[in-house]
Each structure stands twice: as C-alpha cells, then as structure tokens.
PDB file of C-alpha atoms in Angstrom:
ATOM      1  CA  UNK A  83      95.158  69.953  97.815  1.00 38.00           C
ATOM      2  CA  UNK A  84      93.725  72.016  95.105  1.00 38.00           C
ATOM      3  CA  UNK A  85      91.684  73.773  97.253  1.00 46.00           C
ATOM      4  CA  UNK A  86      93.960  74.321 100.118  1.00 53.00           C
ATOM      5  CA  UNK A  87      95.959  78.487  99.950  1.00 71.00           C
ATOM      6  CA  UNK A  88      98.848  77.531  98.123  1.00 78.00           C
ATOM      7  CA  UNK A  89     100.850  80.058  99.917  1.00 79.00           C
ATOM      8  CA  UNK A  90     100.145  78.608 103.375  1.00 77.00           C
ATOM      9  CA  UNK A  91     100.732  75.431 102.301  1.00 76.00           C
ATOM     10  CA  UNK A  92     103.958  75.734 100.614  1.00 79.00           C
ATOM     11  CA  UNK A  93     104.952  77.372 104.207  1.00 79.00           C
ATOM     12  CA  UNK A  94     103.822  73.936 105.682  1.00 77.00           C
ATOM     13  CA  UNK A  95     106.430  71.869 103.720  1.00 75.00           C
ATOM     14  CA  UNK A  96     108.859  74.106 103.981  1.00 73.00           C
ATOM     15  CA  UNK A  97     108.522  74.136 108.293  1.00 71.00           C
ATOM     16  CA  UNK A  98     108.963  70.196 107.521  1.00 71.00           C
ATOM     17  CA  UNK A  99     112.549  70.696 106.868  1.00 70.00           C
ATOM     18  CA  UNK A 100     111.973  69.651 103.180  1.00 67.00           C
ATOM     19  CA  UNK A 101     114.580  71.114 101.038  1.00 64.00           C
ATOM     20  CA  UNK A 102     112.025  71.320  97.400  1.00 68.00           C
ATOM     21  CA  UNK A 103     108.448  72.081  97.664  1.00 69.00           C
ATOM     22  CA  UNK A 104     108.072  71.523  94.137  1.00 67.00           C
ATOM     23  CA  UNK A 105     108.973  67.786  94.735  1.00 65.00           C
ATOM     24  CA  UNK A 106     106.672  66.792  97.675  1.00 68.00           C
ATOM     25  CA  UNK A 107     103.532  68.644  96.070  1.00 71.00           C
ATOM     26  CA  UNK A 108     103.169  67.121  92.729  1.00 68.00           C
ATOM     27  CA  UNK A 109     103.382  63.819  94.496  1.00 64.00           C
ATOM     28  CA  UNK A 110     100.398  64.577  96.227  1.00 68.00           C
ATOM     29  CA  UNK A 111      96.632  63.161  94.736  1.00 67.00           C
ATOM     30  CA  UNK A 112      95.647  66.372  93.431  1.00 72.00           C
ATOM     31  CA  UNK A 113      98.964  68.008  92.299  1.00 73.00           C
ATOM     32  CA  UNK A 114      98.440  71.717  92.085  1.00 74.00           C
ATOM     33  CA  UNK A 115     100.152  73.440  88.486  1.00 77.00           C
ATOM     34  CA  UNK A 116     103.917  73.736  88.270  1.00 77.00           C
ATOM     35  CA  UNK A 117     103.323  76.870  87.279  1.00 82.00           C
ATOM     36  CA  UNK A 118     101.297  77.679  90.253  1.00 80.00           C
ATOM     37  CA  UNK A 119     104.065  76.944  92.657  1.00 78.00           C
ATOM     38  CA  UNK A 120     106.273  78.651  90.935  1.00 80.00           C
ATOM     39  CA  UNK A 121     104.523  81.855  91.478  1.00 83.00           C
ATOM     40  CA  UNK A 122     103.466  81.087  95.097  1.00 82.00           C
ATOM     41  CA  UNK A 123     107.882  80.687  95.493  1.00 83.00           C
ATOM     42  CA  UNK A 124     108.191  84.410  94.114  1.00 84.00           C
ATOM     43  CA  UNK A 125     105.203  85.873  96.235  1.00 85.00           C
ATOM     44  CA  UNK A 126     106.605  84.204  99.363  1.00 87.00           C
ATOM     45  CA  UNK A 127     110.249  85.998  98.126  1.00 88.00           C
ATOM     46  CA  UNK A 128     108.496  88.890  97.443  1.00 87.00           C
ATOM     47  CA  UNK A 129     106.654  89.285 100.655  1.00 88.00           C
ATOM     48  CA  UNK A 130     110.496  88.254 102.418  1.00 90.00           C
ATOM     49  CA  UNK A 131     109.178  84.413 103.420  1.00 88.00           C
ATOM     50  CA  UNK A 132     111.570  82.404 101.360  1.00 85.00           C
ATOM     51  CA  UNK A 133     115.345  83.352 100.962  1.00 85.00           C
ATOM     52  CA  UNK A 134     115.994  85.352  97.720  1.00 81.00           C
ATOM     53  CA  UNK A 135     118.840  83.162  96.580  1.00 76.00           C
ATOM     54  CA  UNK A 136     117.451  79.469  97.906  1.00 72.00           C
ATOM     55  CA  UNK A 137     114.270  77.840  98.737  1.00 70.00           C
ATOM     56  CA  UNK A 138     114.856  78.103 102.379  1.00 79.00           C
ATOM     57  CA  UNK A 139     112.719  79.861 104.692  1.00 81.00           C
ATOM     58  CA  UNK A 140     113.461  83.156 106.305  1.00 88.00           C
ATOM     59  CA  UNK A 141     112.871  83.821 110.395  1.00 90.00           C
ATOM     60  CA  UNK A 142     109.541  85.769 108.989  1.00 92.00           C
ATOM     61  CA  UNK A 143     108.838  82.729 107.319  1.00 89.00           C
ATOM     62  CA  UNK A 144     109.564  80.212 110.578  1.00 88.00           C
ATOM     63  CA  UNK A 145     106.842  82.578 111.860  1.00 90.00           C
ATOM     64  CA  UNK A 146     104.173  83.098 109.391  1.00 91.00           C
ATOM     65  CA  UNK A 147     104.046  78.916 109.009  1.00 87.00           C
ATOM     66  CA  UNK A 148     102.865  78.813 112.512  1.00 86.00           C
ATOM     67  CA  UNK A 149     100.123  81.703 111.328  1.00 87.00           C
ATOM     68  CA  UNK A 150      97.110  79.447 109.714  1.00 85.00           C
ATOM     69  CA  UNK A 151      95.784  82.471 107.487  1.00 88.00           C
ATOM     70  CA  UNK A 152      97.222  83.723 103.976  1.00 89.00           C
ATOM     71  CA  UNK A 153     101.316  85.066 104.476  1.00 90.00           C
ATOM     72  CA  UNK A 154     100.293  88.726 103.573  1.00 90.00           C
ATOM     73  CA  UNK A 155      97.585  89.046 106.338  1.00 92.00           C
ATOM     74  CA  UNK A 156      99.591  87.330 108.766  1.00 93.00           C
ATOM     75  CA  UNK A 157     102.589  89.287 107.344  1.00 94.00           C
ATOM     76  CA  UNK A 158     100.684  92.486 108.443  1.00 94.00           C
ATOM     77  CA  UNK A 159      99.541  91.119 111.790  1.00 96.00           C
ATOM     78  CA  UNK A 160     102.582  90.013 112.934  1.00 95.00           C
ATOM     79  CA  UNK A 161     104.063  94.297 111.980  1.00 96.00           C
ATOM     80  CA  UNK A 162     100.975  95.395 113.846  1.00 96.00           C
ATOM     81  CA  UNK A 163     101.718  93.262 117.142  1.00 95.00           C
ATOM     82  CA  UNK A 164     105.202  94.621 116.804  1.00 95.00           C
ATOM     83  CA  UNK A 165     103.855  98.666 116.249  1.00 96.00           C
ATOM     84  CA  UNK A 166     101.193  98.698 118.508  1.00 95.00           C
ATOM     85  CA  UNK A 167      98.489  99.280 116.238  1.00 96.00           C
ATOM     86  CA  UNK A 168      96.856  95.461 116.422  1.00 96.00           C
ATOM     87  CA  UNK A 169      93.060  96.652 116.517  1.00 96.00           C
ATOM     88  CA  UNK A 170      92.584  98.613 113.444  1.00 95.00           C
ATOM     89  CA  UNK A 171      94.531  95.855 111.414  1.00 96.00           C
ATOM     90  CA  UNK A 172      93.018  92.899 112.793  1.00 96.00           C
ATOM     91  CA  UNK A 173      89.633  95.089 111.422  1.00 95.00           C
ATOM     92  CA  UNK A 174      90.995  95.988 108.521  1.00 95.00           C
ATOM     93  CA  UNK A 175      92.602  92.038 108.039  1.00 94.00           C
ATOM     94  CA  UNK A 176      89.551  90.864 108.418  1.00 93.00           C
ATOM     95  CA  UNK A 177      87.238  92.972 105.778  1.00 92.00           C
ATOM     96  CA  UNK A 178      89.825  91.657 103.460  1.00 89.00           C
ATOM     97  CA  UNK A 179      89.795  88.283 104.542  1.00 86.00           C
ATOM     98  CA  UNK A 180      86.239  87.757 104.482  1.00 84.00           C
ATOM     99  CA  UNK A 181      84.074  90.380 103.061  1.00 86.00           C
ATOM    100  CA  UNK A 182      83.692  94.358 102.593  1.00 87.00           C
ATOM    101  CA  UNK A 183      80.962  95.566 104.970  1.00 92.00           C
ATOM    102  CA  UNK A 184      79.795  98.309 102.838  1.00 91.00           C
ATOM    103  CA  UNK A 185      77.451  97.764 100.552  1.00 89.00           C
ATOM    104  CA  UNK A 186      76.604  99.404  97.476  1.00 83.00           C
ATOM    105  CA  UNK A 187      72.881  99.256  96.620  1.00 85.00           C
ATOM    106  CA  UNK A 188      72.294 100.346  92.819  1.00 81.00           C
ATOM    107  CA  UNK A 189      69.478 103.009  93.345  1.00 87.00           C
ATOM    108  CA  UNK A 190      71.079 104.892  96.101  1.00 89.00           C
ATOM    109  CA  UNK A 191      74.989 105.070  95.070  1.00 86.00           C
ATOM    110  CA  UNK A 192      75.739 108.215  95.662  1.00 87.00           C
ATOM    111  CA  UNK A 193      74.357 108.157  99.431  1.00 89.00           C
ATOM    112  CA  UNK A 194      76.568 105.212 100.145  1.00 88.00           C
ATOM    113  CA  UNK A 195      79.631 106.569  98.770  1.00 86.00           C
ATOM    114  CA  UNK A 196      78.911 110.084 100.679  1.00 87.00           C
ATOM    115  CA  UNK A 197      78.435 108.187 104.258  1.00 89.00           C
ATOM    116  CA  UNK A 198      81.368 105.709 103.385  1.00 88.00           C
ATOM    117  CA  UNK A 199      83.746 108.877 102.663  1.00 86.00           C
ATOM    118  CA  UNK A 200      82.328 110.533 106.235  1.00 89.00           C
ATOM    119  CA  UNK A 201      83.273 107.523 108.184  1.00 89.00           C
ATOM    120  CA  UNK A 202      86.877 107.682 106.203  1.00 86.00           C
ATOM    121  CA  UNK A 203      87.108 110.696 108.034  1.00 85.00           C
ATOM    122  CA  UNK A 204      88.343 112.850 104.997  1.00 78.00           C
ATOM    123  CA  UNK A 205      91.375 110.060 104.689  1.00 81.00           C
ATOM    124  CA  UNK A 206      91.659 108.949 100.935  1.00 79.00           C
ATOM    125  CA  UNK A 207      91.344 105.459 102.362  1.00 83.00           C
ATOM    126  CA  UNK A 208      88.516 102.504 101.775  1.00 86.00           C
ATOM    127  CA  UNK A 209      90.735 101.274 104.932  1.00 89.00           C
ATOM    128  CA  UNK A 210      90.264 103.674 107.221  1.00 89.00           C
ATOM    129  CA  UNK A 211      86.645 103.321 106.812  1.00 90.00           C
ATOM    130  CA  UNK A 212      86.609  99.823 108.071  1.00 91.00           C
ATOM    131  CA  UNK A 213      88.247 100.152 111.589  1.00 92.00           C
ATOM    132  CA  UNK A 214      85.335 103.433 111.908  1.00 91.00           C
ATOM    133  CA  UNK A 215      82.513 101.822 110.433  1.00 91.00           C
ATOM    134  CA  UNK A 216      83.417  98.834 112.924  1.00 92.00           C
ATOM    135  CA  UNK A 217      84.166 100.651 115.656  1.00 91.00           C
ATOM    136  CA  UNK A 218      81.074 102.697 115.924  1.00 89.00           C
ATOM    137  CA  UNK A 219      78.899  99.815 115.423  1.00 88.00           C
ATOM    138  CA  UNK A 220      80.292  98.092 118.580  1.00 87.00           C
ATOM    139  CA  UNK A 221      79.608 101.191 120.393  1.00 85.00           C
ATOM    140  CA  UNK A 222      75.857 100.801 120.321  1.00 76.00           C
ATOM    141  CA  UNK A 223      75.125 101.205 116.699  1.00 73.00           C
ATOM    142  CA  UNK A 224      73.710  97.778 115.954  1.00 81.00           C
ATOM    143  CA  UNK A 225      71.090  97.517 112.574  1.00 87.00           C
ATOM    144  CA  UNK A 226      70.096 101.008 112.938  1.00 88.00           C
ATOM    145  CA  UNK A 227      73.374 102.358 112.420  1.00 89.00           C
ATOM    146  CA  UNK A 228      74.371  99.898 109.453  1.00 90.00           C
ATOM    147  CA  UNK A 229      71.665 100.690 107.875  1.00 90.00           C
ATOM    148  CA  UNK A 230      72.063 104.475 108.011  1.00 90.00           C
ATOM    149  CA  UNK A 231      75.933 104.206 107.077  1.00 91.00           C
ATOM    150  CA  UNK A 232      75.142 101.204 104.015  1.00 91.00           C
ATOM    151  CA  UNK A 233      76.686  98.574 105.681  1.00 92.00           C
ATOM    152  CA  UNK A 234      76.073  94.648 106.139  1.00 93.00           C
ATOM    153  CA  UNK A 235      75.262  94.357 109.736  1.00 91.00           C
ATOM    154  CA  UNK A 236      75.996  90.525 109.548  1.00 92.00           C
ATOM    155  CA  UNK A 237      79.106  90.809 108.056  1.00 93.00           C
ATOM    156  CA  UNK A 238      79.987  93.307 110.786  1.00 93.00           C
ATOM    157  CA  UNK A 239      79.184  90.255 113.175  1.00 92.00           C
ATOM    158  CA  UNK A 240      81.446  88.038 110.969  1.00 93.00           C
ATOM    159  CA  UNK A 241      84.430  90.627 110.832  1.00 94.00           C
ATOM    160  CA  UNK A 242      83.648  90.949 114.964  1.00 92.00           C
ATOM    161  CA  UNK A 243      84.086  87.097 114.875  1.00 94.00           C
ATOM    162  CA  UNK A 244      87.267  86.765 112.838  1.00 93.00           C
ATOM    163  CA  UNK A 245      89.050  89.124 115.145  1.00 94.00           C
ATOM    164  CA  UNK A 246      88.389  87.277 117.799  1.00 94.00           C
ATOM    165  CA  UNK A 247      90.071  84.118 115.619  1.00 93.00           C
ATOM    166  CA  UNK A 248      92.961  86.253 114.444  1.00 94.00           C
ATOM    167  CA  UNK A 249      93.193  87.015 117.975  1.00 94.00           C
ATOM    168  CA  UNK A 250      93.326  83.505 119.357  1.00 93.00           C
ATOM    169  CA  UNK A 251      95.992  82.042 117.015  1.00 92.00           C
ATOM    170  CA  UNK A 252      98.722  84.927 117.489  1.00 94.00           C
ATOM    171  CA  UNK A 253      98.294  83.904 121.527  1.00 93.00           C
ATOM    172  CA  UNK A 254      98.658  80.240 120.464  1.00 91.00           C
ATOM    173  CA  UNK A 255     101.550  80.771 118.241  1.00 89.00           C
ATOM    174  CA  UNK A 256     102.717  82.924 121.486  1.00 91.00           C
ATOM    175  CA  UNK A 257     103.210  86.092 119.431  1.00 92.00           C
ATOM    176  CA  UNK A 258     100.746  87.735 122.139  1.00 92.00           C
ATOM    177  CA  UNK A 259      99.949  87.325 125.830  1.00 88.00           C
ATOM    178  CA  UNK A 260      96.554  86.400 127.212  1.00 80.00           C
ATOM    179  CA  UNK A 261      97.560  88.855 129.591  1.00 76.00           C
ATOM    180  CA  UNK A 262      98.694  91.066 127.530  1.00 79.00           C
ATOM    181  CA  UNK A 263      96.687  94.461 128.256  1.00 82.00           C
ATOM    182  CA  UNK A 264      94.613  96.065 125.116  1.00 84.00           C
ATOM    183  CA  UNK A 265      96.149  99.515 125.965  1.00 87.00           C
ATOM    184  CA  UNK A 266     100.107  97.993 125.075  1.00 90.00           C
ATOM    185  CA  UNK A 267      98.449  96.109 122.039  1.00 93.00           C
ATOM    186  CA  UNK A 268      96.895  99.498 120.547  1.00 94.00           C
ATOM    187  CA  UNK A 269      99.302 102.147 121.765  1.00 95.00           C
ATOM    188  CA  UNK A 270      99.501 103.299 118.294  1.00 96.00           C
ATOM    189  CA  UNK A 271      96.143 102.576 117.129  1.00 94.00           C
ATOM    190  CA  UNK A 272      95.344 105.703 116.354  1.00 93.00           C
ATOM    191  CA  UNK A 273      98.633 106.743 114.485  1.00 95.00           C
ATOM    192  CA  UNK A 274      97.275 106.431 111.054  1.00 92.00           C
ATOM    193  CA  UNK A 275     100.579 106.845 108.878  1.00 92.00           C
ATOM    194  CA  UNK A 276     101.646 104.045 111.277  1.00 95.00           C
ATOM    195  CA  UNK A 277      98.736 101.694 110.401  1.00 95.00           C
ATOM    196  CA  UNK A 278      99.033 103.129 106.781  1.00 92.00           C
ATOM    197  CA  UNK A 279     102.282 101.708 106.560  1.00 93.00           C
ATOM    198  CA  UNK A 280     102.006  98.363 108.303  1.00 95.00           C
ATOM    199  CA  UNK A 281      98.939  97.730 105.637  1.00 92.00           C
ATOM    200  CA  UNK A 282     101.482  98.561 103.256  1.00 90.00           C
ATOM    201  CA  UNK A 283     104.231  96.297 104.330  1.00 90.00           C
ATOM    202  CA  UNK A 284     101.966  93.244 104.546  1.00 90.00           C
ATOM    203  CA  UNK A 285     100.118  93.804 101.030  1.00 87.00           C
ATOM    204  CA  UNK A 286     103.090  94.344  98.932  1.00 83.00           C
ATOM    205  CA  UNK A 287     102.943  93.982  95.955  1.00 79.00           C
ATOM    206  CA  UNK A 288      99.712  93.971  95.900  1.00 81.00           C
ATOM    207  CA  UNK A 289      99.739  97.605  95.775  1.00 82.00           C
ATOM    208  CA  UNK A 290      99.073  99.800  93.327  1.00 80.00           C
ATOM    209  CA  UNK A 291     101.320 103.572  92.245  1.00 79.00           C
ATOM    210  CA  UNK A 292      98.981 106.479  91.515  1.00 76.00           C
ATOM    211  CA  UNK A 293     100.449 108.450  88.936  1.00 74.00           C
ATOM    212  CA  UNK A 294      98.833 112.420  88.939  1.00 70.00           C
ATOM    213  CA  UNK A 295      98.164 113.252  84.708  1.00 66.00           C
ATOM    214  CA  UNK A 296      96.664 116.482  83.538  1.00 67.00           C
ATOM    215  CA  UNK A 297      93.172 115.127  82.961  1.00 66.00           C
ATOM    216  CA  UNK A 298      93.003 111.773  84.683  1.00 67.00           C
ATOM    217  CA  UNK A 299      94.783 109.292  87.719  1.00 66.00           C
ATOM    218  CA  UNK A 300      96.382 106.482  86.126  1.00 74.00           C
ATOM    219  CA  UNK A 301      96.744 103.574  88.741  1.00 79.00           C
ATOM    220  CA  UNK A 302      99.890 101.150  87.910  1.00 81.00           C
ATOM    221  CA  UNK A 303     100.584  97.660  89.667  1.00 80.00           C
ATOM    222  CA  UNK A 304     103.583  94.722  89.383  1.00 77.00           C
ATOM    223  CA  UNK A 305     101.724  92.180  88.282  1.00 73.00           C
ATOM    224  CA  UNK A 306      99.122  93.816  86.590  1.00 74.00           C
ATOM    225  CA  UNK A 307     100.177  96.889  84.811  1.00 78.00           C
ATOM    226  CA  UNK A 308      97.443 100.072  84.949  1.00 80.00           C
ATOM    227  CA  UNK A 309      94.536  99.576  86.462  1.00 78.00           C
ATOM    228  CA  UNK A 310      91.128 101.271  87.798  1.00 77.00           C
ATOM    229  CA  UNK A 311      89.991 102.145  90.892  1.00 77.00           C
ATOM    230  CA  UNK A 312      87.112  99.893  92.048  1.00 76.00           C
ATOM    231  CA  UNK A 313      83.431 101.224  92.525  1.00 76.00           C
ATOM    232  CA  UNK A 314      82.295 102.488  95.563  1.00 77.00           C
ATOM    233  CA  UNK A 315      85.837 103.495  96.600  1.00 81.00           C
ATOM    234  CA  UNK A 316      86.548 106.467  98.316  1.00 80.00           C
ATOM    235  CA  UNK A 317      89.604 106.528  95.835  1.00 74.00           C
ATOM    236  CA  UNK A 318      87.407 107.304  92.919  1.00 69.00           C
ATOM    237  CA  UNK A 319      86.560 110.821  94.485  1.00 59.00           C
ATOM    238  CA  UNK A 320      90.168 111.326  96.098  1.00 52.00           C
ATOM    239  CA  UNK A 321      93.131 109.090  94.797  1.00 51.00           C
ATOM    240  CA  UNK A 322      95.924 108.574  97.563  1.00 52.00           C
ATOM    241  CA  UNK A 323      99.704 107.584  96.297  1.00 50.00           C
ATOM    242  CA  UNK A 324      99.396 103.824  97.640  1.00 48.00           C
ATOM    243  CA  UNK A 325      96.393 102.199  96.947  1.00 50.00           C
ATOM    244  CA  UNK A 326      95.972  98.220  97.737  1.00 52.00           C
ATOM    245  CA  UNK A 327      94.761  95.922  95.135  1.00 49.00           C
ATOM    246  CA  UNK A 328      93.472  92.635  95.980  1.00 50.00           C
ATOM    247  CA  UNK A 329      94.675  89.853  94.163  1.00 48.00           C
TER     248      UNK A 329
END
C-alpha cells in the first residue's frame, strides 16, 4: 500500500463508490499517513478530479480512474487527445514519467547545453527539446545522433516503449480508437502554444511563475515558494513565464 501511487489509489477507491477514502485506506495492512491522504485529496481537487465541496469525483476524475498513470499525466494525455496534439504530449509525458533523455557530462556541460538549446528550436522550453530529440532519433539518428546531442540512447528507447504503453492504455480506456488515423490525433502537433497549454493544464499546480527582476530572474511556486531553475535547463539562458517544476 505504501508503494502504490497514492493519487491513483485514491481515484481507484472512489471508483468503487466508497464515500470516504480515509476510512478504507486506514484499514489497510500498511496504511499511508493521514496527512499524505489529505494532501492527495487536495491535489486531486486542484486538478479537477474531485469536487471542491465534497469527496465526490468529477467527470474528469471518473475518466482518470480508468488510466493507470499519475493523474496529472493522465489529464495531460486526455487534453492532448481532445486538442489533437497527442504525439508531442506522449513524448513529454514519457520523459516526465520515466527519465529525461538529456545527459549532462561534467566535462562537456556547455556543449551539452548548447545542443539542447538547438533542439529546443529557440524556444525557452526543455519540454520543446524532448519531442525534437525523440523525433530526430527516430528518423535515423540512432546512437550517433544521441552521442552528438548528449542524449541517452537507452532512455530514448524506453520513451518509445512508454509511448506505446500510453497509446495502449488510452485505447483500452476508449479514449482513442485503434482505427483512428495518426493525422487526426496529431492535427495540431506542431502548434506549440496549444501544446504548451495542454502541458500547463495537466501539470498545474506544479508550475512556476517567473518574475523578472532588475538583476536576476526569480521563480515562484504555489507549493514551494521561491525555487531555482534546475541545472542543464534551457531556461538558465532564456527563462519563460511558465516553468514546470517536478514534484
């Protein structure tokens, strides 16, 4: 019980029409801490999976209960299907859920940063760099491409596997059809403002607001207050108004 993702577990309990999640979980052999359950309930309300006034799930929550992934990633995937920008979101969700494909060798840090900024296409977004890196690797770049752009080839392969798993999950849950064309699912895949909106909708409140001061950039989050841009991020050079903060 302690090892199960608590957010997904709470949604599964709600799918059994049990009115109070706390009651059922504290009867488990290894019950999670009460504070952890309450924090999870707050998070599920924030993302719109539970109603604000009572512990009842929303239509979104009922859908997320059928997707065995982190609810924030699940929400992102559902929005990607609705807004027809699935492929880049699949790649980004896989890199968030598994591992960042970019490496940062200590003796070649500046070169790695430069290549990552190139893959981001001038956009101040690590998330924009991930689909570009994945797509170019799939187009025949292989291990040589991975070495040139400081990417982990095994991680790119795992991202490929995770994307297929996500597609299988969405198909089994009835959100996409096995007969649905790739062109229809990805009609807006190149519309980065829309893709970014889907990211924010799914990841919120794990995002940071950027304040541009006189001499430095300050990031603020709802949960953690002031935070720093992680090492290796393209935002260390070009901060963007909305930055995803893991966690």
